[in-house]
mmCIF file of C-alpha atoms in Angstrom:
data_model
loop_
_atom_site.group_PDB
_atom_site.id
_atom_site.type_symbol
_atom_site.label_atom_id
_atom_site.label_comp_id
_atom_site.label_asym_id
_atom_site.label_seq_id
_atom_site.Cartn_x
_atom_site.Cartn_y
_atom_site.Cartn_z
ATOM 1 C CA MET A 1 0.006 -0.299 0.264
ATOM 2 C CA GLN A 2 2.416 2.517 0.943
ATOM 3 C CA ARG A 3 4.238 1.716 -2.181
ATOM 4 C CA PHE A 4 1.032 2.091 -4.295
ATOM 5 C CA LEU A 5 0.722 6.093 -2.533
ATOM 6 C CA ALA A 6 4.298 6.631 -3.237
ATOM 7 C CA VAL A 7 3.305 6.283 -7.760
ATOM 8 C CA LEU A 8 -0.095 7.943 -7.066
ATOM 9 C CA THR A 9 0.916 10.824 -5.943
ATOM 10 C CA PHE A 10 4.482 11.598 -7.530
ATOM 11 C CA PHE A 11 1.729 11.188 -10.783
ATOM 12 C CA GLY A 12 -0.617 13.555 -8.933
ATOM 13 C CA VAL A 13 2.171 16.387 -8.706
ATOM 14 C CA MET A 14 3.265 15.333 -12.322
ATOM 15 C CA ALA A 15 -1.078 15.787 -13.610
ATOM 16 C CA GLY A 16 0.236 19.428 -14.213
ATOM 17 C CA THR A 17 2.567 19.158 -16.756
ATOM 18 C CA THR A 18 2.605 19.208 -20.350
ATOM 19 C CA ALA A 19 5.007 17.122 -21.619
ATOM 20 C CA VAL A 20 2.969 13.450 -22.421
ATOM 21 C CA ALA A 21 6.309 11.481 -20.818
ATOM 22 C CA ALA A 22 6.482 7.875 -20.720
ATOM 23 C CA PRO A 23 6.668 6.575 -17.459
ATOM 24 C CA PHE A 24 9.164 4.735 -15.741
ATOM 25 C CA THR A 25 9.073 2.875 -12.159
ATOM 26 C CA TYR A 26 12.727 2.989 -10.137
ATOM 27 C CA THR A 27 12.935 0.643 -7.335
ATOM 28 C CA ASN A 28 14.995 0.679 -4.306
ATOM 29 C CA GLU A 29 17.071 -2.505 -3.970
ATOM 30 C CA ARG A 30 18.316 -1.374 -0.138
ATOM 31 C CA PHE A 31 14.919 -0.321 1.140
ATOM 32 C CA GLY A 32 12.386 -0.295 -1.092
ATOM 33 C CA THR A 33 11.059 2.088 -2.014
ATOM 34 C CA VAL A 34 9.475 2.448 -5.572
ATOM 35 C CA CYS A 35 8.908 5.791 -7.747
ATOM 36 C CA THR A 36 6.969 5.519 -11.301
ATOM 37 C CA PHE A 37 7.630 9.016 -13.055
ATOM 38 C CA PRO A 38 8.198 10.173 -16.678
ATOM 39 C CA ASP A 39 11.903 9.476 -17.597
ATOM 40 C CA GLU A 40 10.901 11.962 -20.389
ATOM 41 C CA ILE A 41 11.621 14.556 -17.770
ATOM 42 C CA PHE A 42 13.740 13.010 -15.715
ATOM 43 C CA THR A 43 16.395 12.166 -17.991
ATOM 44 C CA LEU A 44 19.981 12.647 -16.399
ATOM 45 C CA ARG A 45 20.211 9.658 -13.692
ATOM 46 C CA GLN A 46 23.339 10.583 -11.368
ATOM 47 C CA PRO A 47 25.202 7.825 -9.387
ATOM 48 C CA GLU A 48 23.176 5.937 -6.728
ATOM 49 C CA PRO A 49 25.327 6.165 -4.059
ATOM 50 C CA ASP A 50 27.543 4.237 -2.019
ATOM 51 C CA ASN A 51 25.427 2.839 0.396
ATOM 52 C CA GLY A 52 22.299 2.408 -1.796
ATOM 53 C CA ASP A 53 19.903 4.774 0.032
ATOM 54 C CA GLY A 54 18.381 5.675 -3.612
ATOM 55 C CA GLN A 55 19.200 7.483 -6.726
ATOM 56 C CA GLN A 56 17.994 11.253 -7.851
ATOM 57 C CA TRP A 57 17.306 12.242 -11.816
ATOM 58 C CA LEU A 58 17.995 15.904 -13.266
ATOM 59 C CA THR A 59 16.495 17.249 -15.867
ATOM 60 C CA ALA A 60 17.652 19.551 -18.199
ATOM 61 C CA ASP A 61 15.527 23.066 -17.177
ATOM 62 C CA GLY A 62 16.862 22.523 -13.557
ATOM 63 C CA ALA A 63 14.418 19.843 -11.753
ATOM 64 C CA SER A 64 15.467 17.119 -9.473
ATOM 65 C CA LEU A 65 13.815 14.252 -8.200
ATOM 66 C CA ILE A 66 15.743 12.148 -5.994
ATOM 67 C CA CYS A 67 13.552 8.582 -4.473
ATOM 68 C CA SER A 68 15.041 7.441 -1.334
ATOM 69 C CA GLY A 69 14.498 5.436 2.018
ATOM 70 C CA ILE A 70 16.158 5.664 5.436
ATOM 71 C CA LEU A 71 15.728 3.270 8.576
ATOM 72 C CA ASN A 72 13.538 4.845 11.050
ATOM 73 C CA ILE A 73 16.729 4.441 14.190
ATOM 74 C CA ASP A 74 14.887 7.277 15.718
ATOM 75 C CA ASP A 75 11.483 6.024 15.531
ATOM 76 C CA ASP A 76 9.955 8.866 14.076
ATOM 77 C CA THR A 77 6.986 10.101 13.403
ATOM 78 C CA PRO A 78 4.608 11.684 10.754
ATOM 79 C CA LYS A 79 3.885 14.526 13.621
ATOM 80 C CA ALA A 80 7.226 14.351 14.658
ATOM 81 C CA PHE A 81 9.077 14.940 11.042
ATOM 82 C CA VAL A 82 6.649 18.137 10.647
ATOM 83 C CA SER A 83 6.927 19.391 13.612
ATOM 84 C CA ALA A 84 10.963 19.406 13.316
ATOM 85 C CA GLU A 85 11.365 20.473 9.832
ATOM 86 C CA ARG A 86 9.005 23.582 10.503
ATOM 87 C CA ALA A 87 10.776 24.912 13.560
ATOM 88 C CA SER A 88 14.103 24.518 11.405
ATOM 89 C CA LYS A 89 16.381 27.712 11.207
ATOM 90 C CA GLU A 90 18.172 26.558 8.377
ATOM 91 C CA PRO A 91 19.240 29.739 6.133
ATOM 92 C CA GLY A 92 16.763 29.718 2.658
ATOM 93 C CA TYR A 93 14.408 27.039 3.841
ATOM 94 C CA LYS A 94 10.704 27.828 4.460
ATOM 95 C CA ILE A 95 7.662 25.124 5.121
ATOM 96 C CA THR A 96 5.027 26.566 3.679
ATOM 97 C CA TYR A 97 2.427 23.842 3.365
ATOM 98 C CA SER A 98 2.885 20.246 5.261
ATOM 99 C CA LYS A 99 -0.108 17.775 6.034
ATOM 100 C CA THR A 100 0.605 14.006 8.102
ATOM 101 C CA GLY A 101 -1.090 10.742 8.298
ATOM 102 C CA LYS A 102 -1.184 8.265 10.326
ATOM 103 C CA ASP A 103 1.828 7.103 8.594
ATOM 104 C CA TRP A 104 2.892 9.925 6.018
ATOM 105 C CA ALA A 105 4.048 13.358 6.118
ATOM 106 C CA VAL A 106 3.950 15.796 3.207
ATOM 107 C CA LEU A 107 5.858 18.937 2.818
ATOM 108 C CA SER A 108 6.373 21.209 0.687
ATOM 109 C CA GLY A 109 7.455 25.031 0.712
ATOM 110 C CA ILE A 110 11.100 26.675 -0.535
ATOM 111 C CA LYS A 111 14.983 25.934 -0.080
ATOM 112 C CA GLY A 112 17.954 26.703 -1.671
ATOM 113 C CA GLY A 113 15.737 29.714 -3.536
ATOM 114 C CA ASN A 114 13.635 26.044 -4.809
ATOM 115 C CA ILE A 115 10.887 25.152 -4.752
ATOM 116 C CA PHE A 116 10.112 21.387 -3.358
ATOM 117 C CA TYR A 117 7.784 18.753 -2.973
ATOM 118 C CA GLU A 118 8.825 16.252 -0.409
ATOM 119 C CA ARG A 119 6.437 12.706 0.643
ATOM 120 C CA ARG A 120 7.643 10.533 3.120
ATOM 121 C CA LEU A 121 5.943 7.198 4.295
ATOM 122 C CA PHE A 122 6.772 5.997 7.730
ATOM 123 C CA GLY A 123 6.699 1.953 6.928
ATOM 124 C CA LYS A 124 6.113 -0.323 10.204
ATOM 125 C CA ASP A 125 9.149 -1.978 8.614
ATOM 126 C CA GLY A 126 11.132 0.733 9.996
ATOM 127 C CA VAL A 127 11.777 2.319 6.928
ATOM 128 C CA ILE A 128 10.594 6.283 5.761
ATOM 129 C CA ARG A 129 10.382 5.779 2.453
ATOM 130 C CA THR A 130 10.804 9.713 0.746
ATOM 131 C CA VAL A 131 9.684 11.909 -2.777
ATOM 132 C CA TRP A 132 11.598 14.904 -3.311
ATOM 133 C CA ILE A 133 10.804 17.456 -6.133
ATOM 134 C CA ASP A 134 12.152 20.326 -6.218
ATOM 135 C CA TYR A 135 12.594 23.163 -9.383
ATOM 136 C CA PRO A 136 13.160 26.767 -9.884
ATOM 137 C CA PRO A 137 9.897 29.057 -9.027
ATOM 138 C CA ALA A 138 9.980 29.844 -12.988
ATOM 139 C CA LEU A 139 8.990 26.014 -14.075
ATOM 140 C CA LYS A 140 6.128 25.942 -10.826
ATOM 141 C CA SER A 141 3.557 25.077 -13.701
ATOM 142 C CA LYS A 142 5.281 22.711 -15.529
ATOM 143 C CA TYR A 143 5.703 20.374 -11.800
#
């Protein structure tokens, strides 16, 4: 169910794009995070990190997509995660939207001058699975 929600969420985010693109599904071997996205847009696959946490793709116009997972070693909850992010004093980081459910959290805002969207699924298996998208503000209508 968590994988389905991650895929469904991403397609919902990408529904506003004007490009017609074929879907690509990536599965992270270490954590089982699954992301489906238009690989005709996110064409520049970056090297996977040595720790196998996830994968990043870039676009020619400056957008980025990360599909990853981490171990929830602190037993973090969706509400605690959002609360900590809202309390962040990191320069250039501002949360403009947040929502939580029983096992998920969504954030959106500005980081480093880009708009970002983040969805985290808190698995019963002790893994937090994440989809992160960021893009320049000039591309807001596309992404």
